[in-house]
PDB file of C-alpha atoms in Angstrom:
ATOM      1  CA  MET A   1      63.127 125.603  29.011  1.00  0.00           C
ATOM      2  CA  SER A   2      63.919 125.942  25.311  1.00  0.00           C
ATOM      3  CA  ALA A   3      67.109 127.852  26.103  1.00  0.00           C
ATOM      4  CA  ALA A   4      68.054 125.262  28.735  1.00  0.00           C
ATOM      5  CA  THR A   5      67.712 122.392  26.266  1.00  0.00           C
ATOM      6  CA  GLY A   6      70.096 124.171  23.905  1.00  0.00           C
ATOM      7  CA  THR A   7      72.648 124.806  26.652  1.00  0.00           C
ATOM      8  CA  THR A   8      72.532 121.386  28.321  1.00  0.00           C
ATOM      9  CA  ARG A   9      71.815 119.240  25.248  1.00  0.00           C
ATOM     10  CA  ARG A  10      69.118 117.470  27.253  1.00  0.00           C
ATOM     11  CA  SER A  11      65.475 117.118  26.237  1.00  0.00           C
ATOM     12  CA  ALA A  12      62.756 119.265  27.793  1.00  0.00           C
ATOM     13  CA  ALA A  13      61.201 116.119  29.282  1.00  0.00           C
ATOM     14  CA  THR A  14      64.477 115.150  30.969  1.00  0.00           C
ATOM     15  CA  LEU A  15      65.013 118.644  32.356  1.00  0.00           C
ATOM     16  CA  GLY A  16      61.427 118.773  33.581  1.00  0.00           C
ATOM     17  CA  ARG A  17      61.836 115.507  35.481  1.00  0.00           C
ATOM     18  CA  ARG A  18      65.059 116.713  37.079  1.00  0.00           C
ATOM     19  CA  VAL A  19      63.496 119.986  38.169  1.00  0.00           C
ATOM     20  CA  THR A  20      60.557 118.114  39.689  1.00  0.00           C
ATOM     21  CA  ALA A  21      62.907 115.720  41.499  1.00  0.00           C
ATOM     22  CA  LEU A  22      64.929 118.653  42.877  1.00  0.00           C
ATOM     23  CA  GLU A  23      61.766 120.360  44.113  1.00  0.00           C
ATOM     24  CA  LYS A  24      60.695 117.169  45.888  1.00  0.00           C
ATOM     25  CA  GLN A  25      64.113 116.865  47.495  1.00  0.00           C
ATOM     26  CA  ILE A  26      64.078 120.469  48.723  1.00  0.00           C
ATOM     27  CA  GLY A  27      60.423 120.389  49.662  1.00  0.00           C
ATOM     28  CA  GLU A  28      59.602 123.712  48.030  1.00  0.00           C
ATOM     29  CA  PRO A  29      58.569 124.770  44.514  1.00  0.00           C
ATOM     30  CA  LEU A  30      61.446 126.392  42.627  1.00  0.00           C
ATOM     31  CA  PHE A  31      59.521 127.566  39.589  1.00  0.00           C
ATOM     32  CA  VAL A  32      56.154 128.974  38.670  1.00  0.00           C
ATOM     33  CA  ARG A  33      55.103 127.219  35.450  1.00  0.00           C
ATOM     34  CA  GLN A  34      53.461 129.518  32.933  1.00  0.00           C
ATOM     35  CA  GLN A  35      52.539 129.255  29.274  1.00  0.00           C
ATOM     36  CA  THR A  36      55.334 131.681  28.461  1.00  0.00           C
ATOM     37  CA  GLY A  37      57.934 129.677  30.378  1.00  0.00           C
ATOM     38  CA  TYR A  38      59.346 129.098  33.855  1.00  0.00           C
ATOM     39  CA  ARG A  39      59.750 131.843  36.470  1.00  0.00           C
ATOM     40  CA  LEU A  40      61.802 131.387  39.641  1.00  0.00           C
ATOM     41  CA  THR A  41      60.019 131.476  42.980  1.00  0.00           C
ATOM     42  CA  PRO A  42      61.712 133.267  45.932  1.00  0.00           C
ATOM     43  CA  VAL A  43      63.090 129.877  47.042  1.00  0.00           C
ATOM     44  CA  GLY A  44      64.379 129.296  43.529  1.00  0.00           C
ATOM     45  CA  GLU A  45      66.078 132.700  43.522  1.00  0.00           C
ATOM     46  CA  GLU A  46      67.781 131.889  46.830  1.00  0.00           C
ATOM     47  CA  LEU A  47      68.926 128.481  45.573  1.00  0.00           C
ATOM     48  CA  LEU A  48      70.312 130.110  42.408  1.00  0.00           C
ATOM     49  CA  ARG A  49      72.357 132.588  44.453  1.00  0.00           C
ATOM     50  CA  ARG A  50      73.771 129.795  46.597  1.00  0.00           C
ATOM     51  CA  ALA A  51      74.532 127.651  43.552  1.00  0.00           C
ATOM     52  CA  GLU A  52      76.385 130.546  41.920  1.00  0.00           C
ATOM     53  CA  ASP A  53      78.418 130.989  45.121  1.00  0.00           C
ATOM     54  CA  VAL A  54      79.339 127.279  45.042  1.00  0.00           C
ATOM     55  CA  GLU A  55      80.282 127.478  41.352  1.00  0.00           C
ATOM     56  CA  ALA A  56      82.465 130.556  41.949  1.00  0.00           C
ATOM     57  CA  ALA A  57      84.187 128.816  44.875  1.00  0.00           C
ATOM     58  CA  MET A  58      84.878 125.700  42.774  1.00  0.00           C
ATOM     59  CA  GLN A  59      86.306 127.766  39.915  1.00  0.00           C
ATOM     60  CA  SER A  60      88.516 129.626  42.390  1.00  0.00           C
ATOM     61  CA  LEU A  61      89.699 126.296  43.809  1.00  0.00           C
ATOM     62  CA  THR A  62      90.469 124.994  40.322  1.00  0.00           C
ATOM     63  CA  ARG A  63      92.474 128.108  39.454  1.00  0.00           C
ATOM     64  CA  TRP A  64      94.337 127.848  42.781  1.00  0.00           C
ATOM     65  CA  ARG A  65      95.105 124.154  42.214  1.00  0.00           C
ATOM     66  CA  GLU A  66      96.339 124.724  38.686  1.00  0.00           C
ATOM     67  CA  GLY A  67      98.323 127.751  39.810  1.00  0.00           C
ATOM     68  CA  ASN A  68     100.214 125.595  42.282  1.00  0.00           C
ATOM     69  CA  LEU A  69     101.183 123.060  39.634  1.00  0.00           C
ATOM     70  CA  PRO A  70     104.363 123.663  37.661  1.00  0.00           C
ATOM     71  CA  ASP A  71     102.448 124.038  34.368  1.00  0.00           C
ATOM     72  CA  ARG A  72      99.031 125.294  33.274  1.00  0.00           C
ATOM     73  CA  ILE A  73      96.670 122.471  32.277  1.00  0.00           C
ATOM     74  CA  ILE A  74      94.876 122.997  28.942  1.00  0.00           C
ATOM     75  CA  ARG A  75      91.878 120.692  28.523  1.00  0.00           C
ATOM     76  CA  VAL A  76      90.866 119.885  24.944  1.00  0.00           C
ATOM     77  CA  SER A  77      87.464 118.267  24.402  1.00  0.00           C
ATOM     78  CA  ALA A  78      86.576 116.354  21.248  1.00  0.00           C
ATOM     79  CA  GLY A  79      84.747 113.293  20.011  1.00  0.00           C
ATOM     80  CA  PRO A  80      86.528 109.926  19.928  1.00  0.00           C
ATOM     81  CA  TRP A  81      87.792 110.146  16.329  1.00  0.00           C
ATOM     82  CA  THR A  82      88.963 113.751  16.540  1.00  0.00           C
ATOM     83  CA  SER A  83      90.544 113.127  19.918  1.00  0.00           C
ATOM     84  CA  ALA A  84      92.469 110.181  18.458  1.00  0.00           C
ATOM     85  CA  PHE A  85      93.633 112.363  15.563  1.00  0.00           C
ATOM     86  CA  VAL A  86      94.862 115.031  17.980  1.00  0.00           C
ATOM     87  CA  ALA A  87      96.638 112.374  20.037  1.00  0.00           C
ATOM     88  CA  ALA A  88      98.393 111.045  16.923  1.00  0.00           C
ATOM     89  CA  HIS A  89      99.666 114.569  16.151  1.00  0.00           C
ATOM     90  CA  ILE A  90     100.433 115.678  19.708  1.00  0.00           C
ATOM     91  CA  GLY A  91     103.949 116.714  18.675  1.00  0.00           C
ATOM     92  CA  GLU A  92     102.430 119.439  16.495  1.00  0.00           C
ATOM     93  CA  ILE A  93     100.307 120.749  19.376  1.00  0.00           C
ATOM     94  CA  TRP A  94     102.483 120.395  22.472  1.00  0.00           C
ATOM     95  CA  THR A  95     106.157 120.150  23.409  1.00  0.00           C
ATOM     96  CA  VAL A  96     107.846 119.786  26.765  1.00  0.00           C
ATOM     97  CA  ASP A  97     109.279 123.303  26.449  1.00  0.00           C
ATOM     98  CA  ASP A  98     105.835 124.928  26.211  1.00  0.00           C
ATOM     99  CA  GLY A  99     105.418 125.135  29.989  1.00  0.00           C
ATOM    100  CA  ILE A 100     101.901 123.711  29.809  1.00  0.00           C
ATOM    101  CA  ARG A 101     100.179 120.367  30.218  1.00  0.00           C
ATOM    102  CA  VAL A 102      97.517 119.015  27.863  1.00  0.00           C
ATOM    103  CA  GLU A 103      94.546 116.895  28.906  1.00  0.00           C
ATOM    104  CA  LEU A 104      92.259 115.294  26.301  1.00  0.00           C
ATOM    105  CA  VAL A 105      88.593 115.154  27.275  1.00  0.00           C
ATOM    106  CA  THR A 106      87.195 112.498  24.920  1.00  0.00           C
ATOM    107  CA  THR A 107      83.415 112.229  24.854  1.00  0.00           C
ATOM    108  CA  THR A 108      80.391 112.325  22.575  1.00  0.00           C
ATOM    109  CA  ASP A 109      78.572 114.435  25.179  1.00  0.00           C
ATOM    110  CA  TRP A 110      78.434 118.219  25.108  1.00  0.00           C
ATOM    111  CA  VAL A 111      81.287 119.588  27.246  1.00  0.00           C
ATOM    112  CA  ASP A 112      80.460 122.901  28.927  1.00  0.00           C
ATOM    113  CA  ILE A 113      83.339 125.240  28.104  1.00  0.00           C
ATOM    114  CA  GLY A 114      81.417 128.102  29.673  1.00  0.00           C
ATOM    115  CA  ARG A 115      81.782 126.415  33.060  1.00  0.00           C
ATOM    116  CA  ARG A 116      85.427 125.515  32.357  1.00  0.00           C
ATOM    117  CA  ALA A 117      84.866 121.775  31.914  1.00  0.00           C
ATOM    118  CA  ALA A 118      87.327 122.263  29.037  1.00  0.00           C
ATOM    119  CA  ASP A 119      89.449 125.137  27.744  1.00  0.00           C
ATOM    120  CA  ILE A 120      89.218 124.258  24.054  1.00  0.00           C
ATOM    121  CA  GLY A 121      86.529 122.314  22.229  1.00  0.00           C
ATOM    122  CA  ILE A 122      86.662 120.841  18.725  1.00  0.00           C
ATOM    123  CA  ARG A 123      83.034 120.873  17.621  1.00  0.00           C
ATOM    124  CA  SER A 124      80.930 120.231  14.543  1.00  0.00           C
ATOM    125  CA  GLU A 125      78.757 123.310  15.038  1.00  0.00           C
ATOM    126  CA  ARG A 126      79.385 127.018  15.353  1.00  0.00           C
ATOM    127  CA  PRO A 127      79.015 128.084  19.004  1.00  0.00           C
ATOM    128  CA  THR A 128      75.888 130.108  19.678  1.00  0.00           C
ATOM    129  CA  GLU A 129      76.468 130.883  23.353  1.00  0.00           C
ATOM    130  CA  GLN A 130      77.472 134.520  23.848  1.00  0.00           C
ATOM    131  CA  TRP A 131      80.289 133.564  26.217  1.00  0.00           C
ATOM    132  CA  LEU A 132      82.021 131.340  23.644  1.00  0.00           C
ATOM    133  CA  ALA A 133      84.273 132.270  20.739  1.00  0.00           C
ATOM    134  CA  GLY A 134      84.935 130.045  17.742  1.00  0.00           C
ATOM    135  CA  ARG A 135      86.820 129.884  14.474  1.00  0.00           C
ATOM    136  CA  GLN A 136      86.122 127.464  11.674  1.00  0.00           C
ATOM    137  CA  SER A 137      88.983 125.133  10.846  1.00  0.00           C
ATOM    138  CA  GLY A 138      87.336 123.324   7.949  1.00  0.00           C
ATOM    139  CA  LYS A 139      84.799 120.638   7.117  1.00  0.00           C
ATOM    140  CA  VAL A 140      84.489 116.912   7.776  1.00  0.00           C
ATOM    141  CA  ALA A 141      83.076 114.429   5.252  1.00  0.00           C
ATOM    142  CA  HIS A 142      81.659 110.971   6.015  1.00  0.00           C
ATOM    143  CA  ALA A 143      81.363 107.913   3.771  1.00  0.00           C
ATOM    144  CA  ILE A 144      80.603 104.192   3.829  1.00  0.00           C
ATOM    145  CA  TYR A 145      83.586 101.894   4.284  1.00  0.00           C
ATOM    146  CA  SER A 146      84.231  98.187   3.978  1.00  0.00           C
ATOM    147  CA  GLY A 147      86.997  95.905   5.105  1.00  0.00           C
ATOM    148  CA  ARG A 148      89.364  94.889   2.302  1.00  0.00           C
ATOM    149  CA  HIS A 149      88.233  91.271   2.234  1.00  0.00           C
ATOM    150  CA  LEU A 150      84.777  90.318   0.941  1.00  0.00           C
ATOM    151  CA  ILE A 151      83.964  87.923   3.737  1.00  0.00           C
ATOM    152  CA  ASN A 152      81.212  87.295   6.270  1.00  0.00           C
ATOM    153  CA  GLY A 153      78.825  90.247   6.724  1.00  0.00           C
ATOM    154  CA  ILE A 154      80.574  92.367   4.116  1.00  0.00           C
ATOM    155  CA  ALA A 155      80.032  89.731   1.439  1.00  0.00           C
ATOM    156  CA  ALA A 156      76.349  89.612   2.417  1.00  0.00           C
ATOM    157  CA  GLY A 157      75.976  93.401   2.204  1.00  0.00           C
ATOM    158  CA  LEU A 158      75.262  93.781   5.923  1.00  0.00           C
ATOM    159  CA  PHE A 159      76.166  96.724   8.148  1.00  0.00           C
ATOM    160  CA  VAL A 160      77.747  97.334  11.535  1.00  0.00           C
ATOM    161  CA  GLY A 161      75.820  99.764  13.723  1.00  0.00           C
ATOM    162  CA  VAL A 162      76.486 101.666  16.929  1.00  0.00           C
ATOM    163  CA  THR A 163      74.706 101.242  20.246  1.00  0.00           C
ATOM    164  CA  GLY A 164      74.999 103.163  23.514  1.00  0.00           C
ATOM    165  CA  GLU A 165      75.761 106.888  23.615  1.00  0.00           C
ATOM    166  CA  GLY A 166      77.442 106.696  20.196  1.00  0.00           C
ATOM    167  CA  ALA A 167      74.061 105.889  18.635  1.00  0.00           C
ATOM    168  CA  ASN A 168      73.116 109.573  19.006  1.00  0.00           C
ATOM    169  CA  ILE A 169      75.707 110.917  16.584  1.00  0.00           C
ATOM    170  CA  ALA A 170      74.449 111.975  13.154  1.00  0.00           C
ATOM    171  CA  SER A 171      76.194 109.233  11.162  1.00  0.00           C
ATOM    172  CA  ALA A 172      74.759 106.502  13.411  1.00  0.00           C
ATOM    173  CA  ARG A 173      71.258 107.947  13.035  1.00  0.00           C
ATOM    174  CA  TRP A 174      71.680 108.147   9.244  1.00  0.00           C
ATOM    175  CA  LEU A 175      72.802 104.529   9.085  1.00  0.00           C
ATOM    176  CA  GLN A 176      69.843 103.415  11.183  1.00  0.00           C
ATOM    177  CA  ALA A 177      67.412 105.407   9.035  1.00  0.00           C
ATOM    178  CA  HIS A 178      68.765 104.190   5.665  1.00  0.00           C
ATOM    179  CA  HIS A 179      70.078 100.695   6.399  1.00  0.00           C
ATOM    180  CA  GLY A 180      68.630  99.769   9.778  1.00  0.00           C
ATOM    181  CA  ASP A 181      67.118  96.563   8.442  1.00  0.00           C
ATOM    182  CA  ARG A 182      70.564  95.446   7.258  1.00  0.00           C
ATOM    183  CA  ILE A 183      72.438  96.005  10.533  1.00  0.00           C
ATOM    184  CA  ALA A 184      73.604  92.603  11.763  1.00  0.00           C
ATOM    185  CA  VAL A 185      76.277  93.521  14.320  1.00  0.00           C
ATOM    186  CA  ARG A 186      76.657  96.499  16.646  1.00  0.00           C
ATOM    187  CA  GLY A 187      79.428  97.943  18.782  1.00  0.00           C
ATOM    188  CA  ASN A 188      78.994 100.295  21.728  1.00  0.00           C
ATOM    189  CA  ASN A 189      81.864 102.594  20.749  1.00  0.00           C
ATOM    190  CA  THR A 190      83.294 103.898  17.506  1.00  0.00           C
ATOM    191  CA  HIS A 191      86.618 102.111  17.764  1.00  0.00           C
ATOM    192  CA  SER A 192      85.029  98.682  18.213  1.00  0.00           C
ATOM    193  CA  VAL A 193      82.868  99.386  15.155  1.00  0.00           C
ATOM    194  CA  ARG A 194      86.016 100.043  13.118  1.00  0.00           C
ATOM    195  CA  GLU A 195      87.534  96.766  14.299  1.00  0.00           C
ATOM    196  CA  LEU A 196      84.357  94.906  13.353  1.00  0.00           C
ATOM    197  CA  VAL A 197      84.342  96.400   9.850  1.00  0.00           C
ATOM    198  CA  ALA A 198      88.041  95.645   9.357  1.00  0.00           C
ATOM    199  CA  ALA A 199      87.374  92.037  10.411  1.00  0.00           C
ATOM    200  CA  GLY A 200      84.603  91.621   7.814  1.00  0.00           C
ATOM    201  CA  ALA A 201      81.493  91.917  10.024  1.00  0.00           C
ATOM    202  CA  GLY A 202      79.876  94.448   7.683  1.00  0.00           C
ATOM    203  CA  LEU A 203      80.021  97.954   6.259  1.00  0.00           C
ATOM    204  CA  SER A 204      79.705 101.138   8.266  1.00  0.00           C
ATOM    205  CA  ILE A 205      80.071 104.925   8.140  1.00  0.00           C
ATOM    206  CA  PHE A 206      83.242 106.685   9.249  1.00  0.00           C
ATOM    207  CA  PRO A 207      84.624 110.194   8.907  1.00  0.00           C
ATOM    208  CA  CYS A 208      86.806 110.205   5.814  1.00  0.00           C
ATOM    209  CA  PHE A 209      89.868 111.237   7.802  1.00  0.00           C
ATOM    210  CA  VAL A 210      89.427 107.984   9.742  1.00  0.00           C
ATOM    211  CA  GLY A 211      88.522 105.589   6.939  1.00  0.00           C
ATOM    212  CA  ASP A 212      91.006 106.909   4.402  1.00  0.00           C
ATOM    213  CA  SER A 213      93.827 106.693   6.975  1.00  0.00           C
ATOM    214  CA  ASP A 214      93.219 103.052   7.884  1.00  0.00           C
ATOM    215  CA  PRO A 215      94.888 100.627   5.426  1.00  0.00           C
ATOM    216  CA  ARG A 216      92.456  97.889   6.490  1.00  0.00           C
ATOM    217  CA  LEU A 217      89.454  99.857   5.163  1.00  0.00           C
ATOM    218  CA  VAL A 218      88.306 100.895   1.707  1.00  0.00           C
ATOM    219  CA  ARG A 219      85.745 103.545   0.804  1.00  0.00           C
ATOM    220  CA  VAL A 220      82.936 102.062  -1.273  1.00  0.00           C
ATOM    221  CA  ALA A 221      81.044 105.225  -2.232  1.00  0.00           C
ATOM    222  CA  GLN A 222      81.388 108.976  -2.460  1.00  0.00           C
ATOM    223  CA  PRO A 223      80.975 110.998   0.772  1.00  0.00           C
ATOM    224  CA  ILE A 224      77.387 111.407   1.964  1.00  0.00           C
ATOM    225  CA  PRO A 225      76.463 115.096   1.410  1.00  0.00           C
ATOM    226  CA  GLU A 226      73.980 115.384   4.291  1.00  0.00           C
ATOM    227  CA  LEU A 227      76.570 114.128   6.779  1.00  0.00           C
ATOM    228  CA  GLU A 228      79.200 116.745   5.958  1.00  0.00           C
ATOM    229  CA  THR A 229      79.791 118.929   9.019  1.00  0.00           C
ATOM    230  CA  ASP A 230      81.747 122.027   9.871  1.00  0.00           C
ATOM    231  CA  GLN A 231      84.654 121.906  12.272  1.00  0.00           C
ATOM    232  CA  TRP A 232      85.050 124.652  14.858  1.00  0.00           C
ATOM    233  CA  ILE A 233      87.740 125.380  17.428  1.00  0.00           C
ATOM    234  CA  VAL A 234      85.877 126.817  20.422  1.00  0.00           C
ATOM    235  CA  THR A 235      87.150 128.630  23.512  1.00  0.00           C
ATOM    236  CA  HIS A 236      85.687 130.759  26.271  1.00  0.00           C
ATOM    237  CA  HIS A 237      85.713 134.374  25.107  1.00  0.00           C
ATOM    238  CA  GLU A 238      87.565 135.446  28.261  1.00  0.00           C
ATOM    239  CA  GLU A 239      90.231 132.765  27.805  1.00  0.00           C
ATOM    240  CA  ARG A 240      90.866 133.010  24.070  1.00  0.00           C
ATOM    241  CA  HIS A 241      93.599 135.629  24.577  1.00  0.00           C
ATOM    242  CA  SER A 242      95.284 133.716  27.390  1.00  0.00           C
ATOM    243  CA  PRO A 243      98.750 132.822  25.973  1.00  0.00           C
ATOM    244  CA  PRO A 244      98.616 129.093  26.887  1.00  0.00           C
ATOM    245  CA  VAL A 245      95.077 128.640  25.538  1.00  0.00           C
ATOM    246  CA  ARG A 246      95.756 130.690  22.432  1.00  0.00           C
ATOM    247  CA  LYS A 247      98.965 128.781  21.714  1.00  0.00           C
ATOM    248  CA  VAL A 248      97.246 125.385  21.795  1.00  0.00           C
ATOM    249  CA  ALA A 249      94.146 126.629  19.953  1.00  0.00           C
ATOM    250  CA  ASP A 250      96.284 128.167  17.193  1.00  0.00           C
ATOM    251  CA  ARG A 251      98.231 124.941  16.767  1.00  0.00           C
ATOM    252  CA  ILE A 252      95.090 122.802  16.649  1.00  0.00           C
ATOM    253  CA  THR A 253      93.558 125.132  14.061  1.00  0.00           C
ATOM    254  CA  ALA A 254      96.718 124.981  11.937  1.00  0.00           C
ATOM    255  CA  LEU A 255      96.807 121.188  12.231  1.00  0.00           C
ATOM    256  CA  MET A 256      93.195 120.773  11.121  1.00  0.00           C
ATOM    257  CA  ARG A 257      93.544 123.223   8.236  1.00  0.00           C
ATOM    258  CA  SER A 258      96.721 121.572   6.978  1.00  0.00           C
ATOM    259  CA  HIS A 259      94.877 118.224   6.736  1.00  0.00           C
ATOM    260  CA  GLN A 260      91.719 119.568   5.094  1.00  0.00           C
ATOM    261  CA  PRO A 261      91.974 117.378   1.954  1.00  0.00           C
ATOM    262  CA  LEU A 262      91.893 114.338   4.239  1.00  0.00           C
ATOM    263  CA  PHE A 263      89.019 115.695   6.369  1.00  0.00           C
ATOM    264  CA  ARG A 264      86.973 116.663   3.303  1.00  0.00           C
ATOM    265  CA  GLY A 265      87.388 113.200   1.794  1.00  0.00           C
ATOM    266  CA  GLU A 266      89.336 114.383  -1.241  1.00  0.00           C
ATOM    267  CA  THR A 267      91.664 111.381  -1.293  1.00  0.00           C
ATOM    268  CA  PRO A 268      90.873 108.951  -4.138  1.00  0.00           C
ATOM    269  CA  ILE A 269      88.524 106.039  -3.509  1.00  0.00           C
ATOM    270  CA  GLN A 270      90.840 103.064  -3.132  1.00  0.00           C
TER     271      GLN A 270
END
């Protein structure tokens, strides 16, 4: 169960409920619960074999579908801010003459590259799964930003928080822990939070490459050390030498490394 929580990014309680629900649906126990962990029953072993057959068939279908398209599709997964940065620099990552197509998979959830939900992932942690390969492209700093006009919530020293799935990211948790009693307005996605801060609703935390690039925002303090993260370009170890995947991954890595002063928050406080 511990390994499963690391792979799926779901809590043990959530996984336990889903296993129980699946057992009720099938009408047979799938696991023997022991103090040392879970062990598959014969029914569980049979279900696993059938599930692996279905997964293999779906992967074969995906490869067939993509093989019948004029260009190979390269899926790049990233969080909302990083995905927006990639989109703004798409000309440095992809051209019409490359013979490939690029699809951005923008989400705060963990995208399973091992199961080909994406070909390339831009992540804040080094991959630990044995089937993934990664290379570090730099670091990302975070700081508190204000709108340029001391009005409304900003003038009162209030903050703008994040609700919904974005509330699980590290910067949102830090803000809640340190300034939760001063949060007056919330947005359910990162981009709406930026608009609220720019409009004077309050202060909030952004990656420095976001805040320092927006002329409507001003950094009000040095980057927060505990929120600095690594940045990794992750691929499946079997796909990393595929020419289309390698080409896009190399270009993304070069792009991120060339903008490291911006990502590390080394631009002057305005």
